[in-house]
Amino acid sequence: MDPPSSSQTASATASDEWELYNDDGFIYKRKKRPRFLTEPAPLPADPEEEEKRRREWKRKNLLRVREKYKREIKEWEILSNTLKAMQEKALEFQVQQQERRKLRETEEKQRTESSSGSEKKDKDKKENASGSLVDELLLQVEAQDMIIRDVSNLCDIAEAMCNAQEEQLKLSYFDLPIWASPRDLMASLCDE
């Protein structure tokens, strides 16, 4: 005995409220659905009008996509410029550090050459060494603090961009015409 196919219903009459349904070998009872014969969609009266509508739809969607990409490119340019500015700041800071080190080294050499006592030399060297070490460490901490602030700002910008994109995506799904006809729903999903 052959199992009923998915398009056939078994042992159901017109007055029954339930019907047996075969869904790829999984057979179950379900409420009988009214079978409406839908007329095929009427062909457009004017093919030129339909072509004009299709071109307008295509133009509108292409403009929307173009604007979306322009906004995205502008955001990436802002991020890129911010990153370049951070790199330039770091490079300038490194150059300043190197200049300060060279200046300190020349000052230390001059002090050691001009000082005439061995005790005075030892004392000056210790003071200069500890003072320059502290200055150097302070400069490094300042540089690291500046870098951390810049990276934190970049992270905030990226997070804001992601949140905005996520909200836009959510909004596009919340605005779907859920209660419209399935064709309208599919058309709106294809537009996105």
PDB file of C-alpha atoms in Angstrom:
ATOM      1  CA  MET A   1       0.000   0.000   0.000  1.00  0.00           C
ATOM      2  CA  ASP A   2       1.463   3.369  -1.024  1.00  0.00           C
ATOM      3  CA  PRO A   3       1.627   6.165   1.553  1.00  0.00           C
ATOM      4  CA  PRO A   4      -0.328   9.268   0.611  1.00  0.00           C
ATOM      5  CA  SER A   5       1.729  11.972  -1.028  1.00  0.00           C
ATOM      6  CA  SER A   6       2.181  15.446   0.427  1.00  0.00           C
ATOM      7  CA  SER A   7      -0.400  16.891  -1.935  1.00  0.00           C
ATOM      8  CA  GLN A   8      -3.014  14.251  -1.151  1.00  0.00           C
ATOM      9  CA  THR A   9      -5.178  14.056   1.905  1.00  0.00           C
ATOM     10  CA  ALA A  10      -6.442  10.739   3.160  1.00  0.00           C
ATOM     11  CA  SER A  11      -9.779   9.876   4.669  1.00  0.00           C
ATOM     12  CA  ALA A  12     -11.114  13.404   4.754  1.00  0.00           C
ATOM     13  CA  THR A  13     -14.478  14.492   3.572  1.00  0.00           C
ATOM     14  CA  ALA A  14     -15.764  17.976   2.929  1.00  0.00           C
ATOM     15  CA  SER A  15     -17.639  18.101   6.232  1.00  0.00           C
ATOM     16  CA  ASP A  16     -14.652  17.024   8.413  1.00  0.00           C
ATOM     17  CA  GLU A  17     -12.716  19.598  10.363  1.00  0.00           C
ATOM     18  CA  TRP A  18      -9.480  17.569  10.381  1.00  0.00           C
ATOM     19  CA  GLU A  19      -7.405  16.034   7.635  1.00  0.00           C
ATOM     20  CA  LEU A  20      -4.429  13.681   7.518  1.00  0.00           C
ATOM     21  CA  TYR A  21      -1.288  15.219   6.055  1.00  0.00           C
ATOM     22  CA  ASN A  22       1.883  13.481   4.872  1.00  0.00           C
ATOM     23  CA  ASP A  23       4.962  15.659   5.117  1.00  0.00           C
ATOM     24  CA  ASP A  24       7.826  13.515   3.724  1.00  0.00           C
ATOM     25  CA  GLY A  25       6.801  10.448   5.679  1.00  0.00           C
ATOM     26  CA  PHE A  26       5.718  12.318   8.794  1.00  0.00           C
ATOM     27  CA  ILE A  27       1.964  11.850   8.901  1.00  0.00           C
ATOM     28  CA  TYR A  28      -0.192  13.932  11.201  1.00  0.00           C
ATOM     29  CA  LYS A  29      -3.653  15.377  11.577  1.00  0.00           C
ATOM     30  CA  ARG A  30      -4.209  19.057  11.007  1.00  0.00           C
ATOM     31  CA  LYS A  31      -7.132  21.385  10.787  1.00  0.00           C
ATOM     32  CA  LYS A  32      -8.589  21.543   7.387  1.00  0.00           C
ATOM     33  CA  ARG A  33      -7.713  24.716   5.551  1.00  0.00           C
ATOM     34  CA  PRO A  34     -10.111  26.409   3.228  1.00  0.00           C
ATOM     35  CA  ARG A  35      -8.930  26.092  -0.324  1.00  0.00           C
ATOM     36  CA  PHE A  36      -9.371  29.315  -2.176  1.00  0.00           C
ATOM     37  CA  LEU A  37      -8.690  29.442  -5.813  1.00  0.00           C
ATOM     38  CA  THR A  38      -6.717  32.591  -6.288  1.00  0.00           C
ATOM     39  CA  GLU A  39      -6.694  34.251  -9.610  1.00  0.00           C
ATOM     40  CA  PRO A  40      -3.304  34.836 -11.111  1.00  0.00           C
ATOM     41  CA  ALA A  41      -1.983  38.346 -10.749  1.00  0.00           C
ATOM     42  CA  PRO A  42      -3.322  40.505 -13.552  1.00  0.00           C
ATOM     43  CA  LEU A  43      -0.780  41.412 -16.159  1.00  0.00           C
ATOM     44  CA  PRO A  44       0.028  45.074 -16.302  1.00  0.00           C
ATOM     45  CA  ALA A  45      -2.115  46.920 -18.761  1.00  0.00           C
ATOM     46  CA  ASP A  46       0.793  48.911 -20.101  1.00  0.00           C
ATOM     47  CA  PRO A  47       4.211  47.233 -20.421  1.00  0.00           C
ATOM     48  CA  GLU A  48       5.830  50.656 -20.776  1.00  0.00           C
ATOM     49  CA  GLU A  49       4.332  51.730 -17.454  1.00  0.00           C
ATOM     50  CA  GLU A  50       5.601  48.546 -15.816  1.00  0.00           C
ATOM     51  CA  GLU A  51       9.077  49.101 -17.268  1.00  0.00           C
ATOM     52  CA  LYS A  52       9.021  52.699 -16.017  1.00  0.00           C
ATOM     53  CA  ARG A  53       7.981  51.525 -12.528  1.00  0.00           C
ATOM     54  CA  ARG A  54      10.713  48.885 -12.518  1.00  0.00           C
ATOM     55  CA  ARG A  55      13.363  51.422 -13.548  1.00  0.00           C
ATOM     56  CA  GLU A  56      12.194  53.873 -10.881  1.00  0.00           C
ATOM     57  CA  TRP A  57      12.337  51.117  -8.244  1.00  0.00           C
ATOM     58  CA  LYS A  58      15.833  50.151  -9.398  1.00  0.00           C
ATOM     59  CA  ARG A  59      16.993  53.796  -9.405  1.00  0.00           C
ATOM     60  CA  LYS A  60      15.607  54.368  -5.913  1.00  0.00           C
ATOM     61  CA  ASN A  61      17.356  51.286  -4.535  1.00  0.00           C
ATOM     62  CA  LEU A  62      20.649  52.150  -6.215  1.00  0.00           C
ATOM     63  CA  LEU A  63      20.509  55.671  -4.755  1.00  0.00           C
ATOM     64  CA  ARG A  64      19.794  54.241  -1.310  1.00  0.00           C
ATOM     65  CA  VAL A  65      22.744  51.846  -1.569  1.00  0.00           C
ATOM     66  CA  ARG A  66      24.973  54.674  -2.832  1.00  0.00           C
ATOM     67  CA  GLU A  67      24.078  56.869   0.139  1.00  0.00           C
ATOM     68  CA  LYS A  68      24.684  53.980   2.514  1.00  0.00           C
ATOM     69  CA  TYR A  69      28.143  53.388   1.068  1.00  0.00           C
ATOM     70  CA  LYS A  70      28.944  57.124   1.165  1.00  0.00           C
ATOM     71  CA  ARG A  71      28.100  57.251   4.874  1.00  0.00           C
ATOM     72  CA  GLU A  72      30.192  54.164   5.522  1.00  0.00           C
ATOM     73  CA  ILE A  73      33.164  55.560   3.576  1.00  0.00           C
ATOM     74  CA  LYS A  74      32.918  58.841   5.496  1.00  0.00           C
ATOM     75  CA  GLU A  75      32.994  56.947   8.812  1.00  0.00           C
ATOM     76  CA  TRP A  76      36.034  54.941   7.718  1.00  0.00           C
ATOM     77  CA  GLU A  77      37.793  58.129   6.590  1.00  0.00           C
ATOM     78  CA  ILE A  78      37.182  59.672  10.014  1.00  0.00           C
ATOM     79  CA  LEU A  79      38.633  56.603  11.708  1.00  0.00           C
ATOM     80  CA  SER A  80      41.591  56.568   9.332  1.00  0.00           C
ATOM     81  CA  ASN A  81      42.312  60.266   9.926  1.00  0.00           C
ATOM     82  CA  THR A  82      42.082  59.751  13.684  1.00  0.00           C
ATOM     83  CA  LEU A  83      44.522  56.869  13.495  1.00  0.00           C
ATOM     84  CA  LYS A  84      46.928  58.913  11.362  1.00  0.00           C
ATOM     85  CA  ALA A  85      46.735  61.778  13.860  1.00  0.00           C
ATOM     86  CA  MET A  86      47.498  59.337  16.697  1.00  0.00           C
ATOM     87  CA  GLN A  87      50.507  58.000  14.814  1.00  0.00           C
ATOM     88  CA  GLU A  88      51.776  61.533  14.149  1.00  0.00           C
ATOM     89  CA  LYS A  89      51.371  62.455  17.838  1.00  0.00           C
ATOM     90  CA  ALA A  90      53.278  59.357  18.898  1.00  0.00           C
ATOM     91  CA  LEU A  91      56.041  60.081  16.395  1.00  0.00           C
ATOM     92  CA  GLU A  92      56.308  63.703  17.552  1.00  0.00           C
ATOM     93  CA  PHE A  93      56.421  62.565  21.152  1.00  0.00           C
ATOM     94  CA  GLN A  94      59.197  60.085  20.385  1.00  0.00           C
ATOM     95  CA  VAL A  95      61.194  62.795  18.605  1.00  0.00           C
ATOM     96  CA  GLN A  96      60.739  65.102  21.611  1.00  0.00           C
ATOM     97  CA  GLN A  97      61.899  62.333  23.951  1.00  0.00           C
ATOM     98  CA  GLN A  98      64.999  61.720  21.866  1.00  0.00           C
ATOM     99  CA  GLU A  99      65.796  65.444  21.810  1.00  0.00           C
ATOM    100  CA  ARG A 100      65.387  65.655  25.600  1.00  0.00           C
ATOM    101  CA  ARG A 101      67.655  62.650  26.097  1.00  0.00           C
ATOM    102  CA  LYS A 102      70.335  64.180  23.883  1.00  0.00           C
ATOM    103  CA  LEU A 103      70.020  67.480  25.727  1.00  0.00           C
ATOM    104  CA  ARG A 104      70.365  65.741  29.116  1.00  0.00           C
ATOM    105  CA  GLU A 105      73.358  63.767  27.901  1.00  0.00           C
ATOM    106  CA  THR A 106      75.124  66.912  26.725  1.00  0.00           C
ATOM    107  CA  GLU A 107      74.308  68.661  30.026  1.00  0.00           C
ATOM    108  CA  GLU A 108      75.694  65.701  31.977  1.00  0.00           C
ATOM    109  CA  LYS A 109      78.864  65.717  29.903  1.00  0.00           C
ATOM    110  CA  GLN A 110      79.321  69.429  30.469  1.00  0.00           C
ATOM    111  CA  ARG A 111      78.761  69.065  34.223  1.00  0.00           C
ATOM    112  CA  THR A 112      81.179  66.186  34.520  1.00  0.00           C
ATOM    113  CA  GLU A 113      83.829  68.058  32.516  1.00  0.00           C
ATOM    114  CA  SER A 114      83.400  71.294  34.463  1.00  0.00           C
ATOM    115  CA  SER A 115      83.265  69.785  37.926  1.00  0.00           C
ATOM    116  CA  SER A 116      86.663  69.419  39.521  1.00  0.00           C
ATOM    117  CA  GLY A 117      86.254  67.175  42.512  1.00  0.00           C
ATOM    118  CA  SER A 118      85.902  63.410  42.454  1.00  0.00           C
ATOM    119  CA  GLU A 119      83.363  63.530  45.268  1.00  0.00           C
ATOM    120  CA  LYS A 120      81.449  66.231  43.513  1.00  0.00           C
ATOM    121  CA  LYS A 121      81.536  64.202  40.292  1.00  0.00           C
ATOM    122  CA  ASP A 122      80.189  61.085  41.990  1.00  0.00           C
ATOM    123  CA  LYS A 123      77.473  63.054  43.748  1.00  0.00           C
ATOM    124  CA  ASP A 124      76.453  64.897  40.564  1.00  0.00           C
ATOM    125  CA  LYS A 125      76.438  61.688  38.552  1.00  0.00           C
ATOM    126  CA  LYS A 126      74.151  59.997  41.052  1.00  0.00           C
ATOM    127  CA  GLU A 127      71.792  62.986  41.170  1.00  0.00           C
ATOM    128  CA  ASN A 128      71.800  63.386  37.399  1.00  0.00           C
ATOM    129  CA  ALA A 129      71.318  59.680  36.805  1.00  0.00           C
ATOM    130  CA  SER A 130      68.412  59.400  39.208  1.00  0.00           C
ATOM    131  CA  GLY A 131      66.895  62.688  38.017  1.00  0.00           C
ATOM    132  CA  SER A 132      67.175  61.772  34.336  1.00  0.00           C
ATOM    133  CA  LEU A 133      65.822  58.283  35.020  1.00  0.00           C
ATOM    134  CA  VAL A 134      62.781  59.733  36.788  1.00  0.00           C
ATOM    135  CA  ASP A 135      62.258  62.237  33.974  1.00  0.00           C
ATOM    136  CA  GLU A 136      62.549  59.509  31.386  1.00  0.00           C
ATOM    137  CA  LEU A 137      60.063  57.303  33.229  1.00  0.00           C
ATOM    138  CA  LEU A 138      57.640  60.218  33.553  1.00  0.00           C
ATOM    139  CA  LEU A 139      57.871  60.874  29.827  1.00  0.00           C
ATOM    140  CA  GLN A 140      57.190  57.222  29.072  1.00  0.00           C
ATOM    141  CA  VAL A 141      54.163  57.202  31.377  1.00  0.00           C
ATOM    142  CA  GLU A 142      52.829  60.368  29.725  1.00  0.00           C
ATOM    143  CA  ALA A 143      53.304  58.836  26.274  1.00  0.00           C
ATOM    144  CA  GLN A 144      51.558  55.639  27.310  1.00  0.00           C
ATOM    145  CA  ASP A 145      48.716  57.630  28.861  1.00  0.00           C
ATOM    146  CA  MET A 146      48.278  59.603  25.639  1.00  0.00           C
ATOM    147  CA  ILE A 147      48.283  56.413  23.543  1.00  0.00           C
ATOM    148  CA  ILE A 148      45.753  54.746  25.853  1.00  0.00           C
ATOM    149  CA  ARG A 149      43.469  57.802  25.646  1.00  0.00           C
ATOM    150  CA  ASP A 150      43.675  57.833  21.844  1.00  0.00           C
ATOM    151  CA  VAL A 151      42.982  54.110  21.550  1.00  0.00           C
ATOM    152  CA  SER A 152      40.099  54.462  23.997  1.00  0.00           C
ATOM    153  CA  ASN A 153      38.648  57.242  21.848  1.00  0.00           C
ATOM    154  CA  LEU A 154      38.981  55.058  18.742  1.00  0.00           C
ATOM    155  CA  CYS A 155      37.253  52.198  20.536  1.00  0.00           C
ATOM    156  CA  ASP A 156      34.420  54.525  21.564  1.00  0.00           C
ATOM    157  CA  ILE A 157      34.005  55.685  17.966  1.00  0.00           C
ATOM    158  CA  ALA A 158      34.009  52.102  16.649  1.00  0.00           C
ATOM    159  CA  GLU A 159      31.507  51.029  19.300  1.00  0.00           C
ATOM    160  CA  ALA A 160      29.226  53.952  18.434  1.00  0.00           C
ATOM    161  CA  MET A 161      29.401  53.015  14.751  1.00  0.00           C
ATOM    162  CA  CYS A 162      28.568  49.383  15.522  1.00  0.00           C
ATOM    163  CA  ASN A 163      25.669  50.382  17.773  1.00  0.00           C
ATOM    164  CA  ALA A 164      24.267  52.713  15.113  1.00  0.00           C
ATOM    165  CA  GLN A 165      24.518  49.996  12.466  1.00  0.00           C
ATOM    166  CA  GLU A 166      22.889  47.464  14.801  1.00  0.00           C
ATOM    167  CA  GLU A 167      20.036  49.862  15.593  1.00  0.00           C
ATOM    168  CA  GLN A 168      19.526  50.531  11.894  1.00  0.00           C
ATOM    169  CA  LEU A 169      19.388  46.798  11.210  1.00  0.00           C
ATOM    170  CA  LYS A 170      16.929  46.248  14.058  1.00  0.00           C
ATOM    171  CA  LEU A 171      14.773  49.094  12.821  1.00  0.00           C
ATOM    172  CA  SER A 172      14.651  47.629   9.322  1.00  0.00           C
ATOM    173  CA  TYR A 173      13.258  44.383  10.758  1.00  0.00           C
ATOM    174  CA  PHE A 174      10.836  46.092  13.119  1.00  0.00           C
ATOM    175  CA  ASP A 175       9.393  48.140  10.260  1.00  0.00           C
ATOM    176  CA  LEU A 176       8.539  45.077   8.178  1.00  0.00           C
ATOM    177  CA  PRO A 177       4.932  44.863   7.102  1.00  0.00           C
ATOM    178  CA  ILE A 178       4.387  41.575   8.963  1.00  0.00           C
ATOM    179  CA  TRP A 179       0.604  41.653   8.681  1.00  0.00           C
ATOM    180  CA  ALA A 180       0.595  42.425   4.969  1.00  0.00           C
ATOM    181  CA  SER A 181       0.374  39.776   2.313  1.00  0.00           C
ATOM    182  CA  PRO A 182       3.267  37.316   1.988  1.00  0.00           C
ATOM    183  CA  ARG A 183       4.197  38.789  -1.394  1.00  0.00           C
ATOM    184  CA  ASP A 184       4.509  42.280   0.111  1.00  0.00           C
ATOM    185  CA  LEU A 185       6.621  40.852   2.939  1.00  0.00           C
ATOM    186  CA  MET A 186       8.951  39.084   0.509  1.00  0.00           C
ATOM    187  CA  ALA A 187       9.222  42.209  -1.653  1.00  0.00           C
ATOM    188  CA  SER A 188      10.164  44.329   1.352  1.00  0.00           C
ATOM    189  CA  LEU A 189      12.737  41.745   2.483  1.00  0.00           C
ATOM    190  CA  CYS A 190      14.249  41.695  -0.989  1.00  0.00           C
ATOM    191  CA  ASP A 191      14.437  45.498  -1.014  1.00  0.00           C
ATOM    192  CA  GLU A 192      16.580  45.503   2.132  1.00  0.00           C
TER     193      GLU A 192
END
